[in-house]
PDB file of C-alpha atoms in Angstrom:
ATOM      1  CA  MET A1200     -31.589  41.122   1.181  1.00  0.00           C
ATOM      2  CA  ASP A1201     -29.377  38.427   2.562  1.00  0.00           C
ATOM      3  CA  ARG A1202     -27.297  36.491   0.072  1.00  0.00           C
ATOM      4  CA  PRO A1203     -28.429  32.802  -0.008  1.00  0.00           C
ATOM      5  CA  VAL A1204     -26.007  30.366   1.532  1.00  0.00           C
ATOM      6  CA  GLY A1205     -24.670  27.954  -1.111  1.00  0.00           C
ATOM      7  CA  SER A1206     -21.615  25.866  -1.546  1.00  0.00           C
ATOM      8  CA  PRO A1207     -18.637  27.497   0.207  1.00  0.00           C
ATOM      9  CA  ALA A1208     -16.477  26.919  -2.817  1.00  0.00           C
ATOM     10  CA  PHE A1209     -18.307  29.425  -5.079  1.00  0.00           C
ATOM     11  CA  SER A1210     -17.719  32.679  -3.059  1.00  0.00           C
ATOM     12  CA  ARG A1211     -14.964  35.057  -4.155  1.00  0.00           C
ATOM     13  CA  PRO A1212     -12.761  34.098  -1.265  1.00  0.00           C
ATOM     14  CA  GLY A1213     -13.417  30.530  -2.017  1.00  0.00           C
ATOM     15  CA  LEU A1214     -12.062  31.002  -5.622  1.00  0.00           C
ATOM     16  CA  VAL A1215      -8.895  32.643  -4.282  1.00  0.00           C
ATOM     17  CA  ILE A1216      -8.472  29.674  -1.903  1.00  0.00           C
ATOM     18  CA  ALA A1217      -9.148  27.207  -4.650  1.00  0.00           C
ATOM     19  CA  LEU A1218      -6.424  28.799  -6.782  1.00  0.00           C
ATOM     20  CA  ALA A1219      -3.949  28.640  -3.926  1.00  0.00           C
ATOM     21  CA  ALA A1220      -4.882  25.015  -3.383  1.00  0.00           C
ATOM     22  CA  ALA A1221      -4.388  24.276  -6.993  1.00  0.00           C
ATOM     23  CA  CYS A1222      -0.902  25.840  -6.900  1.00  0.00           C
ATOM     24  CA  LEU A1223      -0.052  23.571  -3.915  1.00  0.00           C
ATOM     25  CA  ALA A1224      -1.663  20.409  -5.355  1.00  0.00           C
ATOM     26  CA  GLY A1225      -0.856  20.860  -9.096  1.00  0.00           C
ATOM     27  CA  PRO A1226       2.819  19.779  -9.040  1.00  0.00           C
ATOM     28  CA  THR A1227       2.048  16.817  -6.728  1.00  0.00           C
ATOM     29  CA  MET A1228      -0.860  15.610  -8.843  1.00  0.00           C
ATOM     30  CA  PHE A1229       1.284  15.810 -11.994  1.00  0.00           C
ATOM     31  CA  ASP A1230       3.802  13.476 -10.418  1.00  0.00           C
ATOM     32  CA  VAL A1231       1.138  11.106  -9.065  1.00  0.00           C
ATOM     33  CA  ALA A1232      -0.440  10.990 -12.551  1.00  0.00           C
ATOM     34  CA  ARG A1233       2.996  10.314 -14.156  1.00  0.00           C
ATOM     35  CA  ASP A1234       4.317   7.748 -11.685  1.00  0.00           C
ATOM     36  CA  SER A1235       1.236   5.919 -10.328  1.00  0.00           C
ATOM     37  CA  TRP A1236      -1.728   6.215 -12.659  1.00  0.00           C
ATOM     38  CA  SER A1237       0.206   4.536 -15.444  1.00  0.00           C
ATOM     39  CA  SER A1238       0.762   1.426 -13.334  1.00  0.00           C
ATOM     40  CA  GLU A1239      -1.761  -1.434 -12.634  1.00  0.00           C
ATOM     41  CA  GLN A1240      -1.701  -0.559  -8.894  1.00  0.00           C
ATOM     42  CA  GLY A1241      -2.764   3.033  -9.540  1.00  0.00           C
ATOM     43  CA  ALA A1242      -4.806   2.829 -12.742  1.00  0.00           C
ATOM     44  CA  HIS A1243      -7.935   3.625 -10.872  1.00  0.00           C
ATOM     45  CA  GLY A1244      -6.623   7.079  -9.785  1.00  0.00           C
ATOM     46  CA  PRO A1245      -8.205   9.204 -12.555  1.00  0.00           C
ATOM     47  CA  ILE A1246     -11.559   7.470 -12.163  1.00  0.00           C
ATOM     48  CA  VAL A1247     -11.504   8.031  -8.373  1.00  0.00           C
ATOM     49  CA  LEU A1248     -10.513  11.739  -8.808  1.00  0.00           C
ATOM     50  CA  LEU A1249     -13.246  12.567 -11.245  1.00  0.00           C
ATOM     51  CA  THR A1250     -16.003  10.640  -9.408  1.00  0.00           C
ATOM     52  CA  GLY A1251     -14.732  12.024  -6.050  1.00  0.00           C
ATOM     53  CA  ILE A1252     -14.984  15.650  -7.334  1.00  0.00           C
ATOM     54  CA  TRP A1253     -18.482  14.863  -8.583  1.00  0.00           C
ATOM     55  CA  LEU A1254     -19.480  13.410  -5.129  1.00  0.00           C
ATOM     56  CA  LEU A1255     -17.966  16.390  -3.408  1.00  0.00           C
ATOM     57  CA  VAL A1256     -20.055  18.848  -5.431  1.00  0.00           C
ATOM     58  CA  ARG A1257     -23.138  16.609  -5.106  1.00  0.00           C
ATOM     59  CA  GLU A1258     -22.980  16.333  -1.403  1.00  0.00           C
ATOM     60  CA  LEU A1259     -22.315  20.043  -0.853  1.00  0.00           C
ATOM     61  CA  ARG A1260     -25.349  20.910  -3.020  1.00  0.00           C
ATOM     62  CA  ALA A1261     -27.576  18.416  -1.236  1.00  0.00           C
ATOM     63  CA  ALA A1262     -26.514  19.322   2.313  1.00  0.00           C
ATOM     64  CA  LYS A1263     -25.964  23.102   1.857  1.00  0.00           C
ATOM     65  CA  PRO A1264     -23.906  23.336   5.025  1.00  0.00           C
ATOM     66  CA  ARG A1265     -23.403  26.836   6.571  1.00  0.00           C
ATOM     67  CA  PRO A1266     -19.666  27.631   6.694  1.00  0.00           C
ATOM     68  CA  ARG A1267     -18.288  28.497  10.095  1.00  0.00           C
ATOM     69  CA  PRO A1268     -14.483  28.805  10.509  1.00  0.00           C
ATOM     70  CA  GLY A1269     -12.812  26.123  12.560  1.00  0.00           C
ATOM     71  CA  ASN A1270     -10.398  26.617  15.485  1.00  0.00           C
ATOM     72  CA  ALA A1271      -7.559  28.729  14.263  1.00  0.00           C
ATOM     73  CA  VAL A1272      -5.063  27.464  16.825  1.00  0.00           C
ATOM     74  CA  LEU A1273      -5.878  23.795  15.989  1.00  0.00           C
ATOM     75  CA  THR A1274      -5.615  24.525  12.281  1.00  0.00           C
ATOM     76  CA  ALA A1275      -2.223  26.126  12.725  1.00  0.00           C
ATOM     77  CA  LEU A1276      -0.938  23.236  14.934  1.00  0.00           C
ATOM     78  CA  LEU A1277      -1.961  20.656  12.346  1.00  0.00           C
ATOM     79  CA  LEU A1278      -1.110  22.594   9.204  1.00  0.00           C
ATOM     80  CA  LEU A1279       2.420  23.664  10.049  1.00  0.00           C
ATOM     81  CA  PRO A1280       3.847  20.068  10.569  1.00  0.00           C
ATOM     82  CA  LEU A1281       1.956  18.838   7.554  1.00  0.00           C
ATOM     83  CA  LEU A1282       3.496  21.510   5.316  1.00  0.00           C
ATOM     84  CA  ILE A1283       6.975  20.807   6.647  1.00  0.00           C
ATOM     85  CA  VAL A1284       6.614  17.084   5.909  1.00  0.00           C
ATOM     86  CA  TYR A1285       5.125  17.894   2.535  1.00  0.00           C
ATOM     87  CA  THR A1286       8.125  20.141   1.597  1.00  0.00           C
ATOM     88  CA  LEU A1287      10.619  17.471   2.765  1.00  0.00           C
ATOM     89  CA  ALA A1288       8.870  14.808   0.787  1.00  0.00           C
ATOM     90  CA  ARG A1289       8.646  17.033  -2.228  1.00  0.00           C
ATOM     91  CA  ILE A1290      12.391  17.758  -2.067  1.00  0.00           C
ATOM     92  CA  SER A1291      13.208  14.056  -1.512  1.00  0.00           C
ATOM     93  CA  GLY A1292      10.863  12.881  -4.213  1.00  0.00           C
ATOM     94  CA  ILE A1293       8.844  10.485  -1.972  1.00  0.00           C
ATOM     95  CA  ILE A1294       5.585  10.751  -3.868  1.00  0.00           C
ATOM     96  CA  GLU A1295       3.572   8.613  -1.508  1.00  0.00           C
ATOM     97  CA  ILE A1296       4.214  10.823   1.544  1.00  0.00           C
ATOM     98  CA  GLU A1297       4.103  13.927  -0.543  1.00  0.00           C
ATOM     99  CA  GLY A1298       0.619  13.075  -1.857  1.00  0.00           C
ATOM    100  CA  PHE A1299      -1.025  12.133   1.462  1.00  0.00           C
ATOM    101  CA  THR A1300       0.424  15.063   3.296  1.00  0.00           C
ATOM    102  CA  MET A1301      -0.655  17.517   0.575  1.00  0.00           C
ATOM    103  CA  TYR A1302      -4.148  16.121   0.758  1.00  0.00           C
ATOM    104  CA  ALA A1303      -4.251  16.254   4.550  1.00  0.00           C
ATOM    105  CA  ALA A1304      -3.021  19.872   4.512  1.00  0.00           C
ATOM    106  CA  LEU A1305      -5.820  20.703   2.103  1.00  0.00           C
ATOM    107  CA  ILE A1306      -8.415  19.153   4.369  1.00  0.00           C
ATOM    108  CA  VAL A1307      -6.966  20.907   7.366  1.00  0.00           C
ATOM    109  CA  ALA A1308      -7.024  24.224   5.665  1.00  0.00           C
ATOM    110  CA  ALA A1309     -10.618  23.540   4.527  1.00  0.00           C
ATOM    111  CA  TYR A1310     -11.530  23.001   8.211  1.00  0.00           C
ATOM    112  CA  GLY A1311      -9.921  26.279   9.222  1.00  0.00           C
ATOM    113  CA  ILE A1312     -11.772  28.191   6.521  1.00  0.00           C
ATOM    114  CA  TRP A1313     -15.148  26.489   6.375  1.00  0.00           C
ATOM    115  CA  GLY A1314     -15.309  24.438   9.632  1.00  0.00           C
ATOM    116  CA  GLY A1315     -16.209  20.967  10.727  1.00  0.00           C
ATOM    117  CA  THR A1316     -19.840  21.216   9.599  1.00  0.00           C
ATOM    118  CA  VAL A1317     -18.849  21.409   5.914  1.00  0.00           C
ATOM    119  CA  LEU A1318     -16.279  18.604   6.227  1.00  0.00           C
ATOM    120  CA  ARG A1319     -18.847  16.389   8.022  1.00  0.00           C
ATOM    121  CA  ALA A1320     -21.205  16.929   5.068  1.00  0.00           C
ATOM    122  CA  VAL A1321     -18.608  15.626   2.534  1.00  0.00           C
ATOM    123  CA  TRP A1322     -16.943  12.942   4.741  1.00  0.00           C
ATOM    124  CA  PHE A1323     -17.328  10.129   2.276  1.00  0.00           C
ATOM    125  CA  PRO A1324     -15.865  11.921  -0.778  1.00  0.00           C
ATOM    126  CA  LEU A1325     -12.911  12.964   1.413  1.00  0.00           C
ATOM    127  CA  VAL A1326     -12.285   9.378   2.467  1.00  0.00           C
ATOM    128  CA  TYR A1327     -12.923   7.978  -1.000  1.00  0.00           C
ATOM    129  CA  MET A1328     -10.389  10.353  -2.640  1.00  0.00           C
ATOM    130  CA  LEU A1329      -7.585   8.897  -0.543  1.00  0.00           C
ATOM    131  CA  PHE A1330      -7.487   6.168  -3.203  1.00  0.00           C
ATOM    132  CA  VAL A1331      -6.204   8.758  -5.679  1.00  0.00           C
ATOM    133  CA  PHE A1332      -2.824   8.486  -4.114  1.00  0.00           C
ATOM    134  CA  PRO A1333      -0.487   5.431  -4.212  1.00  0.00           C
ATOM    135  CA  PRO A1334       0.172   3.722  -0.832  1.00  0.00           C
ATOM    136  CA  PRO A1335       3.831   3.382   0.193  1.00  0.00           C
ATOM    137  CA  ASP A1336       5.316   0.315  -1.508  1.00  0.00           C
ATOM    138  CA  THR A1337       6.645  -1.140   1.713  1.00  0.00           C
ATOM    139  CA  LEU A1338       3.267  -0.815   3.457  1.00  0.00           C
ATOM    140  CA  PHE A1339       1.502  -2.352   0.511  1.00  0.00           C
ATOM    141  CA  ALA A1340       3.972  -5.189   0.412  1.00  0.00           C
ATOM    142  CA  MET A1341       3.695  -5.806   4.032  1.00  0.00           C
ATOM    143  CA  LEU A1342      -0.110  -5.934   3.990  1.00  0.00           C
ATOM    144  CA  THR A1343      -0.395  -8.125   0.857  1.00  0.00           C
ATOM    145  CA  GLN A1344       2.316 -10.658   1.731  1.00  0.00           C
ATOM    146  CA  PRO A1345       0.016 -12.634   4.023  1.00  0.00           C
ATOM    147  CA  LEU A1346      -2.650 -12.617   1.365  1.00  0.00           C
ATOM    148  CA  LYS A1347      -0.234 -13.901  -1.300  1.00  0.00           C
ATOM    149  CA  ILE A1348       0.851 -16.717   0.926  1.00  0.00           C
ATOM    150  CA  LEU A1349      -2.807 -17.529   1.828  1.00  0.00           C
ATOM    151  CA  ILE A1350      -3.776 -17.630  -1.881  1.00  0.00           C
ATOM    152  CA  SER A1351      -0.667 -19.620  -2.838  1.00  0.00           C
ATOM    153  CA  GLN A1352      -1.151 -22.271  -0.090  1.00  0.00           C
ATOM    154  CA  THR A1353      -4.872 -22.600  -0.766  1.00  0.00           C
ATOM    155  CA  ALA A1354      -4.283 -23.073  -4.560  1.00  0.00           C
ATOM    156  CA  VAL A1355      -1.592 -25.760  -3.829  1.00  0.00           C
ATOM    157  CA  THR A1356      -3.961 -27.609  -1.425  1.00  0.00           C
ATOM    158  CA  MET A1357      -6.924 -27.521  -3.857  1.00  0.00           C
ATOM    159  CA  LEU A1358      -4.931 -28.737  -6.942  1.00  0.00           C
ATOM    160  CA  HIS A1359      -3.088 -31.301  -4.981  1.00  0.00           C
ATOM    161  CA  GLY A1360      -6.422 -32.677  -3.772  1.00  0.00           C
ATOM    162  CA  LEU A1361      -7.461 -33.039  -7.373  1.00  0.00           C
ATOM    163  CA  GLY A1362      -4.347 -35.071  -8.112  1.00  0.00           C
ATOM    164  CA  TYR A1363      -2.041 -32.593  -9.776  1.00  0.00           C
ATOM    165  CA  PRO A1364       1.679 -32.832  -9.224  1.00  0.00           C
ATOM    166  CA  ILE A1365       2.052 -29.654  -7.260  1.00  0.00           C
ATOM    167  CA  ALA A1366       3.948 -28.330  -4.219  1.00  0.00           C
ATOM    168  CA  GLY A1367       4.623 -24.953  -2.792  1.00  0.00           C
ATOM    169  CA  SER A1368       6.783 -23.009  -0.305  1.00  0.00           C
ATOM    170  CA  GLY A1369       5.523 -19.600   0.568  1.00  0.00           C
ATOM    171  CA  VAL A1370       4.687 -17.866  -2.645  1.00  0.00           C
ATOM    172  CA  MET A1371       6.706 -20.174  -4.814  1.00  0.00           C
ATOM    173  CA  ILE A1372       4.711 -22.985  -6.533  1.00  0.00           C
ATOM    174  CA  GLN A1373       6.011 -25.971  -8.474  1.00  0.00           C
ATOM    175  CA  ILE A1374       3.426 -27.646 -10.749  1.00  0.00           C
ATOM    176  CA  GLY A1375       4.839 -30.365 -12.964  1.00  0.00           C
ATOM    177  CA  GLN A1376       7.974 -29.090 -14.588  1.00  0.00           C
ATOM    178  CA  TYR A1377       6.982 -25.480 -14.197  1.00  0.00           C
ATOM    179  CA  GLN A1378       7.722 -23.127 -11.412  1.00  0.00           C
ATOM    180  CA  MET A1379       5.626 -20.092 -10.622  1.00  0.00           C
ATOM    181  CA  LEU A1380       6.197 -17.132  -8.304  1.00  0.00           C
ATOM    182  CA  VAL A1381       2.867 -15.714  -7.062  1.00  0.00           C
ATOM    183  CA  ALA A1382       3.723 -12.070  -7.113  1.00  0.00           C
ATOM    184  CA  ALA A1383       1.288  -9.262  -6.327  1.00  0.00           C
ATOM    185  CA  ALA A1384       0.392  -8.971  -9.992  1.00  0.00           C
ATOM    186  CA  CYS A1385      -0.065 -12.720 -10.459  1.00  0.00           C
ATOM    187  CA  ALA A1386      -2.248 -12.906  -7.414  1.00  0.00           C
ATOM    188  CA  GLY A1387      -4.285  -9.930  -8.731  1.00  0.00           C
ATOM    189  CA  LEU A1388      -3.517  -7.974  -5.515  1.00  0.00           C
ATOM    190  CA  ASN A1389      -2.627  -4.874  -7.529  1.00  0.00           C
ATOM    191  CA  SER A1390      -6.261  -4.610  -8.454  1.00  0.00           C
ATOM    192  CA  LEU A1391      -7.315  -4.849  -4.800  1.00  0.00           C
ATOM    193  CA  LEU A1392      -7.239  -1.072  -4.324  1.00  0.00           C
ATOM    194  CA  SER A1393      -9.227  -0.563  -7.566  1.00  0.00           C
ATOM    195  CA  LEU A1394     -11.862  -3.034  -6.567  1.00  0.00           C
ATOM    196  CA  THR A1395     -12.148  -1.559  -2.983  1.00  0.00           C
ATOM    197  CA  ALA A1396     -12.486   1.967  -4.409  1.00  0.00           C
ATOM    198  CA  LEU A1397     -15.126   1.116  -7.059  1.00  0.00           C
ATOM    199  CA  GLY A1398     -16.979  -1.061  -4.548  1.00  0.00           C
ATOM    200  CA  MET A1399     -17.110   1.732  -1.943  1.00  0.00           C
ATOM    201  CA  PHE A1400     -18.333   4.098  -4.665  1.00  0.00           C
ATOM    202  CA  TYR A1401     -21.156   1.783  -5.628  1.00  0.00           C
ATOM    203  CA  THR A1402     -22.272   1.016  -2.112  1.00  0.00           C
ATOM    204  CA  TYR A1403     -22.348   4.721  -1.178  1.00  0.00           C
ATOM    205  CA  ILE A1404     -24.312   5.806  -4.287  1.00  0.00           C
ATOM    206  CA  ARG A1405     -26.722   2.964  -3.840  1.00  0.00           C
ATOM    207  CA  HIS A1406     -27.124   2.848  -0.041  1.00  0.00           C
ATOM    208  CA  SER A1407     -25.864   6.045   1.563  1.00  0.00           C
ATOM    209  CA  SER A1408     -29.207   6.354   3.307  1.00  0.00           C
ATOM    210  CA  ASN A1409     -28.816   2.993   4.922  1.00  0.00           C
ATOM    211  CA  PHE A1410     -25.459   3.348   6.660  1.00  0.00           C
ATOM    212  CA  ALA A1411     -25.468  -0.090   8.494  1.00  0.00           C
ATOM    213  CA  TYR A1412     -26.206  -1.949   5.216  1.00  0.00           C
ATOM    214  CA  MET A1413     -23.527   0.017   3.408  1.00  0.00           C
ATOM    215  CA  LEU A1414     -21.010  -1.065   5.971  1.00  0.00           C
ATOM    216  CA  VAL A1415     -22.051  -4.714   5.681  1.00  0.00           C
ATOM    217  CA  LEU A1416     -21.591  -4.561   1.933  1.00  0.00           C
ATOM    218  CA  ILE A1417     -18.208  -2.857   2.144  1.00  0.00           C
ATOM    219  CA  CYS A1418     -16.971  -5.541   4.600  1.00  0.00           C
ATOM    220  CA  PHE A1419     -17.474  -8.108   1.851  1.00  0.00           C
ATOM    221  CA  ILE A1420     -15.302  -6.420  -0.689  1.00  0.00           C
ATOM    222  CA  LEU A1421     -12.061  -7.971   0.625  1.00  0.00           C
ATOM    223  CA  PRO A1422     -13.310 -11.475   0.865  1.00  0.00           C
ATOM    224  CA  ILE A1423     -14.690 -11.220  -2.730  1.00  0.00           C
ATOM    225  CA  ALA A1424     -11.429  -9.931  -3.972  1.00  0.00           C
ATOM    226  CA  ILE A1425      -9.467 -12.758  -2.265  1.00  0.00           C
ATOM    227  CA  VAL A1426     -11.734 -15.380  -3.755  1.00  0.00           C
ATOM    228  CA  ALA A1427     -11.460 -13.808  -7.188  1.00  0.00           C
ATOM    229  CA  ASN A1428      -7.665 -13.605  -7.015  1.00  0.00           C
ATOM    230  CA  LEU A1429      -7.562 -17.253  -5.853  1.00  0.00           C
ATOM    231  CA  VAL A1430      -9.528 -18.321  -8.946  1.00  0.00           C
ATOM    232  CA  ARG A1431      -7.063 -16.321 -11.032  1.00  0.00           C
ATOM    233  CA  VAL A1432      -4.086 -18.167  -9.625  1.00  0.00           C
ATOM    234  CA  LEU A1433      -5.840 -21.447 -10.147  1.00  0.00           C
ATOM    235  CA  LEU A1434      -6.557 -20.713 -13.744  1.00  0.00           C
ATOM    236  CA  LEU A1435      -2.955 -19.582 -14.394  1.00  0.00           C
ATOM    237  CA  LEU A1436      -1.608 -22.691 -12.807  1.00  0.00           C
ATOM    238  CA  LEU A1437      -3.866 -24.976 -14.841  1.00  0.00           C
ATOM    239  CA  ILE A1438      -3.081 -23.110 -17.999  1.00  0.00           C
ATOM    240  CA  THR A1439       0.669 -23.310 -17.355  1.00  0.00           C
ATOM    241  CA  TYR A1440       0.398 -27.030 -16.552  1.00  0.00           C
ATOM    242  CA  HIS A1441      -1.619 -28.012 -19.583  1.00  0.00           C
ATOM    243  CA  PHE A1442      -0.440 -25.508 -22.247  1.00  0.00           C
ATOM    244  CA  GLY A1443       3.016 -24.459 -21.179  1.00  0.00           C
ATOM    245  CA  GLU A1444       4.677 -21.421 -19.517  1.00  0.00           C
ATOM    246  CA  ALA A1445       4.341 -19.278 -22.552  1.00  0.00           C
ATOM    247  CA  ALA A1446       0.488 -19.589 -22.512  1.00  0.00           C
ATOM    248  CA  GLY A1447       0.367 -18.872 -18.749  1.00  0.00           C
ATOM    249  CA  GLN A1448       2.564 -15.801 -19.128  1.00  0.00           C
ATOM    250  CA  GLY A1449       1.019 -14.395 -22.308  1.00  0.00           C
ATOM    251  CA  PHE A1450      -2.406 -13.476 -23.452  1.00  0.00           C
ATOM    252  CA  PHE A1451      -4.157 -15.659 -20.945  1.00  0.00           C
ATOM    253  CA  HIS A1452      -2.378 -14.013 -18.098  1.00  0.00           C
ATOM    254  CA  GLU A1453      -3.929 -10.673 -18.946  1.00  0.00           C
ATOM    255  CA  LEU A1454      -7.284 -12.219 -19.824  1.00  0.00           C
ATOM    256  CA  ALA A1455      -7.413 -13.994 -16.467  1.00  0.00           C
ATOM    257  CA  GLY A1456      -6.791 -10.713 -14.597  1.00  0.00           C
ATOM    258  CA  LEU A1457      -9.454  -8.768 -16.580  1.00  0.00           C
ATOM    259  CA  SER A1458     -12.002 -11.631 -16.231  1.00  0.00           C
ATOM    260  CA  MET A1459     -11.512 -11.906 -12.454  1.00  0.00           C
ATOM    261  CA  PHE A1460     -11.670  -8.139 -11.898  1.00  0.00           C
ATOM    262  CA  ALA A1461     -14.994  -8.048 -13.817  1.00  0.00           C
ATOM    263  CA  SER A1462     -16.283 -11.062 -11.996  1.00  0.00           C
ATOM    264  CA  ALA A1463     -15.449  -9.512  -8.599  1.00  0.00           C
ATOM    265  CA  LEU A1464     -17.362  -6.386  -9.500  1.00  0.00           C
ATOM    266  CA  LEU A1465     -20.252  -8.533 -10.727  1.00  0.00           C
ATOM    267  CA  SER A1466     -20.137 -10.488  -7.387  1.00  0.00           C
ATOM    268  CA  ILE A1467     -20.578  -7.283  -5.436  1.00  0.00           C
ATOM    269  CA  PHE A1468     -23.695  -6.421  -7.488  1.00  0.00           C
ATOM    270  CA  VAL A1469     -25.134  -9.911  -7.054  1.00  0.00           C
ATOM    271  CA  LEU A1470     -24.375  -9.794  -3.302  1.00  0.00           C
ATOM    272  CA  ASP A1471     -26.208  -6.513  -3.070  1.00  0.00           C
ATOM    273  CA  TRP A1472     -29.192  -8.052  -4.870  1.00  0.00           C
ATOM    274  CA  LEU A1473     -29.123 -11.040  -2.530  1.00  0.00           C
ATOM    275  CA  GLY A1474     -28.956  -8.773   0.461  1.00  0.00           C
ATOM    276  CA  THR A1475     -32.188  -7.004  -0.332  1.00  0.00           C
ATOM    277  CA  PRO A1476     -34.091  -8.631   2.646  1.00  0.00           C
ATOM    278  CA  LEU A1477     -31.298  -7.581   5.025  1.00  0.00           C
ATOM    279  CA  ARG A1478     -31.286  -4.073   3.578  1.00  0.00           C
ATOM    280  CA  ARG A1479     -35.045  -3.729   4.011  1.00  0.00           C
ATOM    281  CA  ARG A1480     -34.851  -5.013   7.581  1.00  0.00           C
ATOM    282  CA  LEU A1481     -32.033  -2.680   8.526  1.00  0.00           C
ATOM    283  CA  ALA A1482     -33.952   0.248   6.896  1.00  0.00           C
ATOM    284  CA  ALA A1483     -37.165  -0.550   8.826  1.00  0.00           C
ATOM    285  CA  LYS A1484     -35.151  -0.849  12.097  1.00  0.00           C
ATOM    286  CA  GLY A1485     -33.579   2.513  11.489  1.00  0.00           C
ATOM    287  CA  ARG A1486     -37.092   4.071  10.853  1.00  0.00           C
ATOM    288  CA  VAL A1487     -38.441   2.494  14.071  1.00  0.00           C
ATOM    289  CA  GLN A1488     -35.625   3.882  16.123  1.00  0.00           C
TER     290      GLN A1488
END
């Protein structure tokens, strides 16, 4: 009698491969956990890893794809340079490059062993688990600098319109006798990755069967995060102006960050609820087609 086809990870060769993958990934993941997960920018890492593994198993069990090895030549051509870059990054201690190349090497190896059908069945967990690894600091700074300037200038314009003695240049804001530098932490941009990851997880769990609506909801995550971070900067400026610099940099600084993150998540839920008519329309259109 033929053995039933199940998850490719549970065969004996799969266990050997999983052990080899663990030997490759173990040291890197230890460094990622030590250096990134303890910071505000990477605090979401453990949550993404656990929920990503759960999603991976869930999708494999639901789809039950039939493993078929991928192109061996293509696998070798992709895997060799990835392992070289991984080794160099490991030796140099560049954890950002090391993490992403290790992850890419594991995906290429999975393609070579189980094929593209299996990878297509778990495409979202594979994309989602990219958030486990910290982005390069220079890339993150380059991408968030325009957002910091936008948030700073908008906050200055709004408070100036309300009659506050405020002026700004770039990310530096002068309000009354106090000067405030809108860094990534102050603007809440360190939480941007966490909010994006959790928002994507929520939209996929809720609406994976309605791909068009899921994409619409995901596109709103960044605007919601920007508005929430703008409100945070406004609150910190007002607290600093009315109660002093110590209040703005102390307990209320952390409280504002936590409150804005929770509010942004809640806004995604509310937006999803408000988008129910659109979701039903897109679902009906998909059934007709």
